[in-house]
mmCIF file of C-alpha atoms in Angstrom:
data_model
loop_
_atom_site.group_PDB
_atom_site.id
_atom_site.type_symbol
_atom_site.label_atom_id
_atom_site.label_comp_id
_atom_site.label_asym_id
_atom_site.label_seq_id
_atom_site.Cartn_x
_atom_site.Cartn_y
_atom_site.Cartn_z
ATOM 1 C CA UNK X 118 -178.228 36.380 35.724
ATOM 2 C CA UNK X 119 -179.368 33.064 34.506
ATOM 3 C CA UNK X 120 -177.132 31.503 31.921
ATOM 4 C CA UNK X 121 -178.931 30.984 28.472
ATOM 5 C CA UNK X 122 -176.416 29.982 25.304
ATOM 6 C CA UNK X 123 -177.342 29.435 21.828
ATOM 7 C CA UNK X 124 -174.517 27.526 18.983
ATOM 8 C CA UNK X 125 -173.975 27.695 16.841
ATOM 9 C CA UNK X 126 -172.940 31.805 17.198
ATOM 10 C CA UNK X 127 -173.364 32.100 13.150
ATOM 11 C CA UNK X 128 -173.813 29.237 10.399
ATOM 12 C CA UNK X 129 -173.843 29.696 6.585
ATOM 13 C CA UNK X 130 -175.865 26.980 4.662
ATOM 14 C CA UNK X 131 -176.197 26.557 0.828
ATOM 15 C CA UNK X 132 -180.577 27.095 -0.029
ATOM 16 C CA UNK X 133 -181.940 23.709 0.168
ATOM 17 C CA UNK X 134 -179.671 22.540 2.830
ATOM 18 C CA UNK X 135 -181.736 21.833 6.179
ATOM 19 C CA UNK X 136 -180.271 22.989 9.549
ATOM 20 C CA UNK X 137 -180.685 23.558 13.504
ATOM 21 C CA UNK X 138 -179.566 25.403 16.371
ATOM 22 C CA UNK X 139 -179.317 24.898 19.834
ATOM 23 C CA UNK X 140 -180.572 26.289 22.854
ATOM 24 C CA UNK X 141 -179.518 25.157 26.175
ATOM 25 C CA UNK X 142 -181.306 26.898 29.186
ATOM 26 C CA UNK X 143 -181.605 26.065 33.109
ATOM 27 C CA UNK X 144 -183.801 23.622 34.085
ATOM 28 C CA UNK X 145 -185.391 24.761 37.028
ATOM 29 C CA UNK X 146 -187.692 27.350 37.578
ATOM 30 C CA UNK X 147 -188.869 26.881 34.142
ATOM 31 C CA UNK X 148 -192.244 28.844 33.202
ATOM 32 C CA UNK X 149 -191.669 28.827 29.478
ATOM 33 C CA UNK X 150 -189.028 29.149 26.114
ATOM 34 C CA UNK X 151 -189.424 31.723 23.279
ATOM 35 C CA UNK X 152 -187.527 31.674 20.325
ATOM 36 C CA UNK X 153 -187.359 34.635 17.920
ATOM 37 C CA UNK X 154 -186.431 35.932 14.502
ATOM 38 C CA UNK X 155 -184.756 39.055 14.114
ATOM 39 C CA UNK X 156 -183.958 40.111 10.236
ATOM 40 C CA UNK X 157 -181.855 43.245 9.414
ATOM 41 C CA UNK X 158 -183.613 46.143 9.753
ATOM 42 C CA UNK X 159 -186.799 44.563 11.464
ATOM 43 C CA UNK X 160 -187.920 43.838 14.572
ATOM 44 C CA UNK X 161 -187.670 40.795 16.729
ATOM 45 C CA UNK X 162 -190.302 38.760 15.638
ATOM 46 C CA UNK X 163 -191.610 35.785 17.745
ATOM 47 C CA UNK X 164 -191.939 32.270 15.922
ATOM 48 C CA UNK X 165 -192.179 29.669 19.210
ATOM 49 C CA UNK X 166 -193.340 29.631 22.873
ATOM 50 C CA UNK X 167 -192.565 26.649 24.008
ATOM 51 C CA UNK X 168 -193.715 24.986 27.946
ATOM 52 C CA UNK X 169 -193.934 21.412 28.178
ATOM 53 C CA UNK X 170 -191.308 19.413 28.096
ATOM 54 C CA UNK X 171 -191.452 17.342 24.721
ATOM 55 C CA UNK X 172 -193.822 19.963 23.190
ATOM 56 C CA UNK X 173 -192.797 20.305 19.328
ATOM 57 C CA UNK X 174 -194.267 23.032 17.330
ATOM 58 C CA UNK X 175 -194.379 24.041 13.693
ATOM 59 C CA UNK X 176 -194.300 27.038 11.378
ATOM 60 C CA UNK X 177 -194.217 26.197 7.998
ATOM 61 C CA UNK X 178 -190.110 25.067 7.211
ATOM 62 C CA UNK X 179 -189.326 25.447 10.668
ATOM 63 C CA UNK X 180 -190.189 23.388 13.766
ATOM 64 C CA UNK X 181 -189.024 23.213 17.277
ATOM 65 C CA UNK X 182 -188.688 20.725 20.243
ATOM 66 C CA UNK X 183 -188.118 20.919 24.059
ATOM 67 C CA UNK X 184 -186.390 19.222 26.758
ATOM 68 C CA UNK X 185 -187.135 21.106 30.279
ATOM 69 C CA UNK X 186 -185.270 17.831 32.228
ATOM 70 C CA UNK X 187 -182.372 18.211 30.673
ATOM 71 C CA UNK X 188 -182.605 22.273 29.743
ATOM 72 C CA UNK X 189 -182.488 22.535 25.868
ATOM 73 C CA UNK X 190 -184.347 23.068 22.764
ATOM 74 C CA UNK X 191 -183.563 22.271 18.776
ATOM 75 C CA UNK X 192 -184.605 24.865 16.277
ATOM 76 C CA UNK X 193 -184.605 23.178 13.133
ATOM 77 C CA UNK X 194 -185.543 24.899 9.859
ATOM 78 C CA UNK X 195 -186.224 22.703 6.514
ATOM 79 C CA UNK X 196 -184.997 23.050 3.107
ATOM 80 C CA UNK X 197 -183.296 26.551 3.868
ATOM 81 C CA UNK X 198 -184.105 29.619 1.383
ATOM 82 C CA UNK X 199 -182.190 33.162 1.208
ATOM 83 C CA UNK X 200 -185.294 34.524 3.156
ATOM 84 C CA UNK X 201 -184.658 32.459 6.819
ATOM 85 C CA UNK X 202 -181.553 34.341 6.816
ATOM 86 C CA UNK X 203 -181.728 36.207 10.207
ATOM 87 C CA UNK X 204 -180.635 35.951 13.820
ATOM 88 C CA UNK X 205 -182.572 33.382 15.335
ATOM 89 C CA UNK X 206 -182.484 34.467 19.519
ATOM 90 C CA UNK X 207 -183.795 31.719 22.001
ATOM 91 C CA UNK X 208 -185.291 33.503 25.545
ATOM 92 C CA UNK X 209 -186.017 31.488 29.150
ATOM 93 C CA UNK X 210 -188.397 32.790 30.971
ATOM 94 C CA UNK X 211 -188.619 31.412 34.626
ATOM 95 C CA UNK X 212 -190.571 31.705 37.392
ATOM 96 C CA UNK X 213 -190.028 35.601 37.530
ATOM 97 C CA UNK X 214 -191.578 36.044 33.970
ATOM 98 C CA UNK X 215 -189.137 37.781 32.381
ATOM 99 C CA UNK X 216 -187.015 36.671 29.509
ATOM 100 C CA UNK X 217 -183.331 36.216 29.405
ATOM 101 C CA UNK X 218 -181.916 36.067 26.041
ATOM 102 C CA UNK X 219 -179.395 33.959 25.013
ATOM 103 C CA UNK X 220 -176.649 35.814 21.727
ATOM 104 C CA UNK X 221 -178.751 34.407 18.787
ATOM 105 C CA UNK X 222 -177.702 32.527 15.817
ATOM 106 C CA UNK X 223 -176.475 34.624 12.730
ATOM 107 C CA UNK X 224 -177.846 32.366 9.720
ATOM 108 C CA UNK X 225 -176.980 32.884 6.667
ATOM 109 C CA UNK X 226 -178.489 30.970 3.612
ATOM 110 C CA UNK X 227 -176.609 31.403 -0.026
ATOM 111 C CA UNK X 228 -178.100 31.470 -2.984
ATOM 112 C CA UNK U 85 -201.237 43.430 14.900
ATOM 113 C CA UNK U 86 -199.606 44.690 17.757
ATOM 114 C CA UNK U 87 -197.646 47.796 17.089
ATOM 115 C CA UNK U 88 -194.916 49.029 19.072
ATOM 116 C CA UNK U 89 -193.547 52.383 18.233
ATOM 117 C CA UNK U 90 -190.167 53.647 19.136
ATOM 118 C CA UNK U 91 -189.655 57.512 18.545
ATOM 119 C CA UNK U 92 -186.345 57.103 16.808
ATOM 120 C CA UNK U 93 -184.425 54.996 14.786
ATOM 121 C CA UNK U 94 -180.934 56.614 14.996
ATOM 122 C CA UNK U 95 -180.122 58.862 17.287
ATOM 123 C CA UNK U 96 -176.732 61.364 18.067
ATOM 124 C CA UNK U 97 -176.023 62.878 21.579
ATOM 125 C CA UNK U 98 -172.817 64.158 23.100
ATOM 126 C CA UNK U 99 -171.495 62.683 26.119
ATOM 127 C CA UNK U 100 -173.053 63.959 29.666
ATOM 128 C CA UNK U 101 -176.631 65.070 27.881
ATOM 129 C CA UNK U 102 -180.036 63.553 29.238
ATOM 130 C CA UNK U 103 -181.613 61.583 26.392
ATOM 131 C CA UNK U 104 -184.824 60.395 26.454
ATOM 132 C CA UNK U 105 -186.340 57.162 24.509
ATOM 133 C CA UNK U 106 -189.855 56.918 24.032
ATOM 134 C CA UNK U 107 -192.358 53.837 23.398
ATOM 135 C CA UNK U 108 -195.654 53.645 22.622
ATOM 136 C CA UNK U 109 -197.728 50.676 22.454
ATOM 137 C CA UNK U 110 -201.414 50.273 20.715
ATOM 138 C CA UNK U 111 -202.859 46.696 22.353
ATOM 139 C CA UNK U 112 -203.046 47.731 25.783
ATOM 140 C CA UNK U 113 -200.162 45.281 26.991
ATOM 141 C CA UNK U 114 -199.839 45.487 30.568
ATOM 142 C CA UNK U 115 -196.246 44.830 30.797
ATOM 143 C CA UNK U 116 -193.265 46.900 28.998
ATOM 144 C CA UNK U 117 -189.695 46.023 28.964
ATOM 145 C CA UNK U 118 -186.468 48.194 27.583
ATOM 146 C CA UNK U 119 -183.267 45.574 26.506
ATOM 147 C CA UNK U 120 -180.086 46.890 24.890
ATOM 148 C CA UNK U 121 -178.450 45.109 22.328
ATOM 149 C CA UNK U 122 -174.730 44.736 21.730
ATOM 150 C CA UNK U 123 -172.910 42.197 19.505
ATOM 151 C CA UNK U 124 -171.855 39.029 20.966
ATOM 152 C CA UNK U 125 -174.034 39.713 23.781
ATOM 153 C CA UNK U 126 -177.997 39.437 22.993
ATOM 154 C CA UNK U 127 -180.613 41.271 24.549
ATOM 155 C CA UNK U 128 -180.684 42.204 27.871
ATOM 156 C CA UNK U 129 -182.721 43.802 30.037
ATOM 157 C CA UNK U 130 -182.434 47.423 31.654
ATOM 158 C CA UNK U 131 -185.984 47.961 32.905
ATOM 159 C CA UNK U 132 -189.324 46.707 32.592
ATOM 160 C CA UNK U 133 -192.671 47.673 33.939
ATOM 161 C CA UNK U 134 -195.990 45.893 34.805
ATOM 162 C CA UNK U 135 -198.297 48.609 35.685
ATOM 163 C CA UNK U 136 -198.738 52.086 35.450
ATOM 164 C CA UNK U 137 -196.458 54.283 37.419
ATOM 165 C CA UNK U 138 -194.378 50.876 38.389
ATOM 166 C CA UNK U 139 -190.917 49.702 37.462
ATOM 167 C CA UNK U 140 -188.859 47.207 38.113
ATOM 168 C CA UNK U 141 -185.022 46.849 37.204
ATOM 169 C CA UNK U 142 -183.583 44.420 35.269
ATOM 170 C CA UNK U 143 -179.865 43.128 34.324
ATOM 171 C CA UNK U 144 -178.070 46.318 33.688
ATOM 172 C CA UNK U 145 -179.871 49.219 34.920
ATOM 173 C CA UNK U 146 -177.118 51.381 36.387
ATOM 174 C CA UNK U 147 -176.957 54.777 34.039
ATOM 175 C CA UNK U 148 -180.808 54.452 33.200
ATOM 176 C CA UNK U 149 -184.314 55.165 34.721
ATOM 177 C CA UNK U 150 -187.099 55.143 33.388
ATOM 178 C CA UNK U 151 -190.641 56.449 33.114
ATOM 179 C CA UNK U 152 -194.339 54.936 32.506
ATOM 180 C CA UNK U 153 -196.917 57.754 33.206
ATOM 181 C CA UNK U 154 -199.261 56.103 31.021
ATOM 182 C CA UNK U 155 -200.204 52.510 29.916
ATOM 183 C CA UNK U 156 -199.228 52.795 26.517
ATOM 184 C CA UNK U 157 -196.166 54.803 27.160
ATOM 185 C CA UNK U 158 -192.712 53.496 28.794
ATOM 186 C CA UNK U 159 -189.757 55.656 28.220
ATOM 187 C CA UNK U 160 -185.982 55.151 29.165
ATOM 188 C CA UNK U 161 -184.166 58.022 30.375
ATOM 189 C CA UNK U 162 -179.973 58.195 30.050
ATOM 190 C CA UNK U 163 -179.478 60.613 32.998
ATOM 191 C CA UNK U 164 -176.156 61.776 32.012
ATOM 192 C CA UNK U 165 -175.264 60.114 28.866
ATOM 193 C CA UNK U 166 -171.965 58.073 28.599
ATOM 194 C CA UNK U 167 -169.999 56.628 25.555
ATOM 195 C CA UNK U 168 -170.520 53.071 26.759
ATOM 196 C CA UNK U 169 -174.679 53.715 26.232
ATOM 197 C CA UNK U 170 -173.601 53.506 22.678
ATOM 198 C CA UNK U 171 -176.058 50.995 21.384
ATOM 199 C CA UNK U 172 -179.110 49.658 19.887
ATOM 200 C CA UNK U 173 -182.373 50.202 22.636
ATOM 201 C CA UNK U 174 -185.331 48.060 22.188
ATOM 202 C CA UNK U 175 -188.516 48.332 23.319
ATOM 203 C CA UNK U 176 -191.036 45.336 23.966
ATOM 204 C CA UNK U 177 -194.756 45.134 25.734
ATOM 205 C CA UNK U 178 -196.909 41.942 26.374
ATOM 206 C CA UNK U 179 -200.269 41.352 27.285
ATOM 207 C CA UNK U 180 -200.287 40.327 31.539
ATOM 208 C CA UNK U 181 -200.632 36.814 31.282
ATOM 209 C CA UNK U 182 -197.976 34.234 30.795
ATOM 210 C CA UNK U 183 -196.774 31.818 28.075
ATOM 211 C CA UNK U 184 -197.161 35.340 25.676
ATOM 212 C CA UNK U 185 -194.101 35.885 23.131
ATOM 213 C CA UNK U 186 -193.037 39.738 23.828
ATOM 214 C CA UNK U 187 -194.411 42.540 20.710
ATOM 215 C CA UNK U 188 -190.755 44.498 19.652
ATOM 216 C CA UNK U 189 -190.096 48.223 18.185
ATOM 217 C CA UNK U 190 -188.032 48.611 15.819
ATOM 218 C CA UNK U 191 -184.903 49.720 17.718
ATOM 219 C CA UNK U 192 -183.298 52.913 17.988
ATOM 220 C CA UNK U 193 -179.471 52.953 17.520
ATOM 221 C CA UNK U 194 -178.093 55.619 19.896
ATOM 222 C CA UNK U 195 -174.714 57.353 19.333
ATOM 223 C CA UNK U 196 -172.864 58.871 22.489
ATOM 224 C CA UNK U 197 -170.254 61.152 21.331
#
């Protein structure tokens, strides 16, 4: 079983703060790295699928970077809002095309 | 928008019962997946299917089986439910090309008493 780790496990920030989380994954047999947002009582929603080393993707105030050589990805949220409160999951897609998920970072944005 | 529908949001069953969890997707996706989510462990893959009548074991298949008789439907079966199968179960689908996100259902919270 592949090892995909996310840190921190949970995070509380004030509205307006910027924050970032880390996902580390195996650097071999890499195909893609996925980020999902999972709000309470909803289904996980895809944010990004990243494939190339050095890739940067952005969606509104959320952005992500990818380093496949050292096996990590960062997710950044600029100017956090209460509606950003969710669990953020990363998932490693290897040559087998299956996803191996990290255990997630639970973000709470306090008004 | 892709719609992945799971038959129940909440389900309570008894130890030893045979339990069926149903999942239907409406986007003609080839790939379908079943996961369970437990606190602190993230999503773990139980079974997946790349085509009709095809199934592959994921990381934690013990105590489960699956059925895919039609492309849009993927069923998870607990042959004889046990209390350690109390969990949140999520179904997902994706098209048959790499680098595509998976689309998830809302989940079924299953309690085995």
